[in-house]
Amino acid sequence: MNKKSKITDELLIKQYLNGSEKALPILVKKWHKQFCNKAFWLVKDADLAKDIAQDSWKTIIDKLDQLKEPKYFASWALRIVYTKSFDKINANNKSKKYLENYYYSKQVEEEYDATDNNQKLLKAVYALPEQQQTVIRLFYVQDYSLKEISDLLDVSVGTVKSRLFHARERLKLTLKT
C-alpha cells in the first residue's frame, strides 16, 4: 500500500469513530477482497475464507476504537485475519483428529464385537446336536442347497429342512441370552 491509501484508511477510521456512517462501508469495500484473499491463501477454501473475512470484520469493527494508531490499520487488520485463519485451521485439524480417532475406535470396537459375536455363534453351533451342526455347516458355510445336503446325508429334503429349522431356533434362543 502506498502512503496515500494509508492516510485514507486513517481518515476513514477517524471519520467512522466520529460517527460517520459512510466511512465504514468505504473501508470495508476497500479491504474485504484482500481479507478474503489472505484467508484463502491460508485455508485453501473459498467459502471458509469468506466466513473468516466476515468474522474478522466483526472483530475489527468491535475493536476499532482500541486501535491506537489508525495509520497502522492494514497490518493490524491483516493480523486479525491471519489469527482467525490459523484458529480455523487448528480447529479443523482438531476436528479431523477427533473424527479419525472416533472412526478408528469405532472400527476397532466393531471388529471386536464381530469377533465376540463370531465366538458366541461358534459356541452356540458347537452346542447343537451333531445332525443339526452338520446341516448348518453344509448350508451356511459350504453353500450346499437343500437337495444337495439331502443327497449327501441320504435323508429326505423335508428332514434337512426340519433339522435346519430346529438348529436356527436353538441358535436364536442361545444367542438371545
Short mmCIF file of C-alpha atoms in Angstrom, two decimals:
data_model
loop_
_atom_site.label_atom_id
_atom_site.label_comp_id
_atom_site.label_asym_id
_atom_site.label_seq_id
_atom_site.Cartn_x
_atom_site.Cartn_y
_atom_site.Cartn_z
CA MET A 1 0.00 0.00 0.00
CA ASN A 2 1.26 3.48 -0.74
CA LYS A 3 1.27 6.36 1.71
CA LYS A 4 -1.87 7.92 0.24
CA SER A 5 -4.01 4.82 0.88
CA LYS A 6 -2.72 4.55 4.49
CA ILE A 7 -3.71 8.14 5.07
CA THR A 8 -7.08 7.38 3.54
CA ASP A 9 -7.52 4.44 5.92
CA GLU A 10 -6.57 6.67 8.80
CA LEU A 11 -9.04 9.31 7.66
CA LEU A 12 -11.83 6.76 7.18
CA ILE A 13 -11.25 5.30 10.63
CA LYS A 14 -11.27 8.72 12.27
CA GLN A 15 -14.49 9.61 10.43
CA TYR A 16 -16.13 6.32 11.47
CA LEU A 17 -15.10 6.80 15.10
CA ASN A 18 -16.55 10.33 14.96
CA GLY A 19 -19.92 8.93 13.84
CA SER A 20 -19.79 8.98 10.04
CA GLU A 21 -21.96 6.18 8.63
CA LYS A 22 -20.38 6.44 5.17
CA ALA A 23 -16.79 5.78 6.27
CA LEU A 24 -17.14 2.12 7.31
CA PRO A 25 -18.69 0.83 4.05
CA ILE A 26 -15.86 2.52 2.11
CA LEU A 27 -13.25 0.90 4.36
CA VAL A 28 -14.93 -2.49 4.04
CA LYS A 29 -15.20 -2.19 0.26
CA LYS A 30 -11.53 -1.29 0.09
CA TRP A 31 -10.24 -4.16 2.24
CA HIS A 32 -12.75 -7.02 2.13
CA LYS A 33 -11.45 -8.67 -1.05
CA GLN A 34 -7.89 -8.55 0.27
CA PHE A 35 -9.01 -10.11 3.56
CA CYS A 36 -10.73 -12.90 1.64
CA ASN A 37 -7.60 -13.46 -0.47
CA LYS A 38 -5.31 -13.61 2.57
CA ALA A 39 -7.63 -16.03 4.35
CA PHE A 40 -7.92 -18.17 1.20
CA TRP A 41 -4.14 -18.24 0.86
CA LEU A 42 -4.02 -19.89 4.28
CA VAL A 43 -7.10 -22.13 4.41
CA LYS A 44 -7.42 -23.04 0.69
CA ASP A 45 -11.23 -22.97 0.84
CA ALA A 46 -13.07 -20.04 -0.77
CA ASP A 47 -16.25 -20.32 1.32
CA LEU A 48 -14.31 -20.68 4.54
CA ALA A 49 -12.12 -17.71 3.56
CA LYS A 50 -15.23 -15.55 3.10
CA ASP A 51 -16.50 -16.65 6.50
CA ILE A 52 -13.15 -15.81 8.08
CA ALA A 53 -13.11 -12.38 6.43
CA GLN A 54 -16.64 -11.71 7.67
CA ASP A 55 -15.74 -12.84 11.18
CA SER A 56 -12.61 -10.70 11.04
CA TRP A 57 -14.71 -7.64 10.16
CA LYS A 58 -16.85 -8.22 13.24
CA THR A 59 -13.74 -8.21 15.42
CA ILE A 60 -12.22 -5.24 13.59
CA ILE A 61 -15.37 -3.15 13.97
CA ASP A 62 -15.73 -4.11 17.64
CA LYS A 63 -12.11 -3.19 18.42
CA LEU A 64 -11.58 -0.31 16.02
CA ASP A 65 -11.81 2.18 18.85
CA GLN A 66 -8.90 0.38 20.57
CA LEU A 67 -6.58 0.91 17.58
CA LYS A 68 -4.09 3.45 18.90
CA GLU A 69 -2.58 4.36 15.54
CA PRO A 70 -5.18 4.30 12.74
CA LYS A 71 -2.38 4.69 10.19
CA TYR A 72 -1.40 1.07 11.01
CA PHE A 73 -4.86 -0.25 10.23
CA ALA A 74 -3.67 -2.50 7.39
CA SER A 75 -1.15 -4.50 9.42
CA TRP A 76 -3.44 -4.59 12.46
CA ALA A 77 -6.46 -5.82 10.47
CA LEU A 78 -4.44 -8.37 8.48
CA ARG A 79 -3.03 -9.75 11.72
CA ILE A 80 -6.63 -10.33 12.84
CA VAL A 81 -7.39 -12.12 9.55
CA TYR A 82 -4.27 -14.28 9.91
CA THR A 83 -5.11 -15.13 13.52
CA LYS A 84 -8.68 -16.09 12.65
CA SER A 85 -7.42 -18.18 9.72
CA PHE A 86 -4.94 -20.06 11.90
CA ASP A 87 -7.60 -20.55 14.56
CA LYS A 88 -9.88 -22.09 11.94
CA ILE A 89 -7.09 -24.32 10.62
CA ASN A 90 -6.30 -25.51 14.15
CA ALA A 91 -9.96 -26.13 14.90
CA ASN A 92 -10.34 -28.12 11.67
CA ASN A 93 -7.23 -30.16 12.48
CA LYS A 94 -8.58 -30.93 15.94
CA SER A 95 -11.92 -31.94 14.40
CA LYS A 96 -10.18 -34.17 11.87
CA LYS A 97 -8.08 -35.83 14.58
CA TYR A 98 -11.15 -36.32 16.73
CA LEU A 99 -13.07 -37.86 13.82
CA GLU A 100 -10.11 -40.06 12.86
CA ASN A 101 -9.83 -41.28 16.46
CA TYR A 102 -13.58 -41.76 16.65
CA TYR A 103 -13.73 -43.77 13.43
CA TYR A 104 -10.67 -45.78 14.43
CA SER A 105 -12.12 -46.61 17.85
CA LYS A 106 -15.48 -47.43 16.25
CA GLN A 107 -13.76 -49.70 13.75
CA VAL A 108 -11.81 -51.47 16.49
CA GLU A 109 -14.98 -51.76 18.55
CA GLU A 110 -16.91 -53.20 15.60
CA GLU A 111 -14.11 -55.66 14.84
CA TYR A 112 -14.05 -56.67 18.50
CA ASP A 113 -17.84 -57.03 18.53
CA ALA A 114 -17.72 -59.03 15.30
CA THR A 115 -15.07 -61.30 16.78
CA ASP A 116 -17.03 -61.56 20.01
CA ASN A 117 -20.23 -62.33 18.09
CA ASN A 118 -18.41 -64.90 15.97
CA GLN A 119 -17.15 -66.60 19.13
CA LYS A 120 -20.67 -66.67 20.58
CA LEU A 121 -22.06 -68.06 17.34
CA LEU A 122 -19.39 -70.76 17.13
CA LYS A 123 -20.04 -71.80 20.73
CA ALA A 124 -23.77 -71.94 20.01
CA VAL A 125 -23.23 -74.04 16.87
CA TYR A 126 -20.96 -76.45 18.78
CA ALA A 127 -23.68 -76.83 21.40
CA LEU A 128 -26.15 -78.11 18.78
CA PRO A 129 -26.72 -81.83 18.26
CA GLU A 130 -24.35 -83.34 15.67
CA GLN A 131 -27.02 -83.71 12.95
CA GLN A 132 -28.03 -80.04 13.25
CA GLN A 133 -24.39 -78.89 13.26
CA THR A 134 -23.78 -80.81 10.05
CA VAL A 135 -26.79 -79.27 8.30
CA ILE A 136 -25.83 -75.75 9.44
CA ARG A 137 -22.25 -76.17 8.20
CA LEU A 138 -23.26 -77.63 4.87
CA PHE A 139 -25.94 -74.99 4.25
CA TYR A 140 -24.25 -71.80 5.53
CA VAL A 141 -20.52 -72.48 5.38
CA GLN A 142 -20.22 -74.66 2.30
CA ASP A 143 -23.26 -73.23 0.47
CA TYR A 144 -24.90 -76.53 -0.41
CA SER A 145 -28.52 -76.46 -1.47
CA LEU A 146 -31.19 -78.36 0.47
CA LYS A 147 -31.32 -81.00 -2.29
CA GLU A 148 -27.51 -81.44 -2.26
CA ILE A 149 -27.49 -81.82 1.54
CA SER A 150 -30.30 -84.34 1.25
CA ASP A 151 -28.27 -86.38 -1.22
CA LEU A 152 -25.05 -86.14 0.85
CA LEU A 153 -26.70 -87.21 4.09
CA ASP A 154 -29.01 -89.72 2.38
CA VAL A 155 -32.12 -88.21 4.03
CA SER A 156 -35.20 -86.54 2.58
CA VAL A 157 -35.31 -82.82 1.79
CA GLY A 158 -38.04 -82.50 4.43
CA THR A 159 -35.67 -83.91 7.08
CA VAL A 160 -32.96 -81.43 6.04
CA LYS A 161 -35.47 -78.56 6.28
CA SER A 162 -36.61 -79.78 9.69
CA ARG A 163 -33.04 -80.04 11.05
CA LEU A 164 -32.18 -76.62 9.66
CA PHE A 165 -35.32 -75.09 11.19
CA HIS A 166 -34.67 -76.59 14.64
CA ALA A 167 -31.00 -75.60 14.51
CA ARG A 168 -31.93 -72.00 13.72
CA GLU A 169 -34.48 -71.91 16.53
CA ARG A 170 -31.93 -73.22 19.05
CA LEU A 171 -29.34 -70.70 17.83
CA LYS A 172 -31.84 -67.85 18.23
CA LEU A 173 -32.62 -68.88 21.79
CA THR A 174 -28.97 -69.39 22.68
CA LEU A 175 -27.78 -66.09 21.17
CA LYS A 176 -30.57 -64.02 22.76
CA THR A 177 -29.37 -64.86 26.26
#
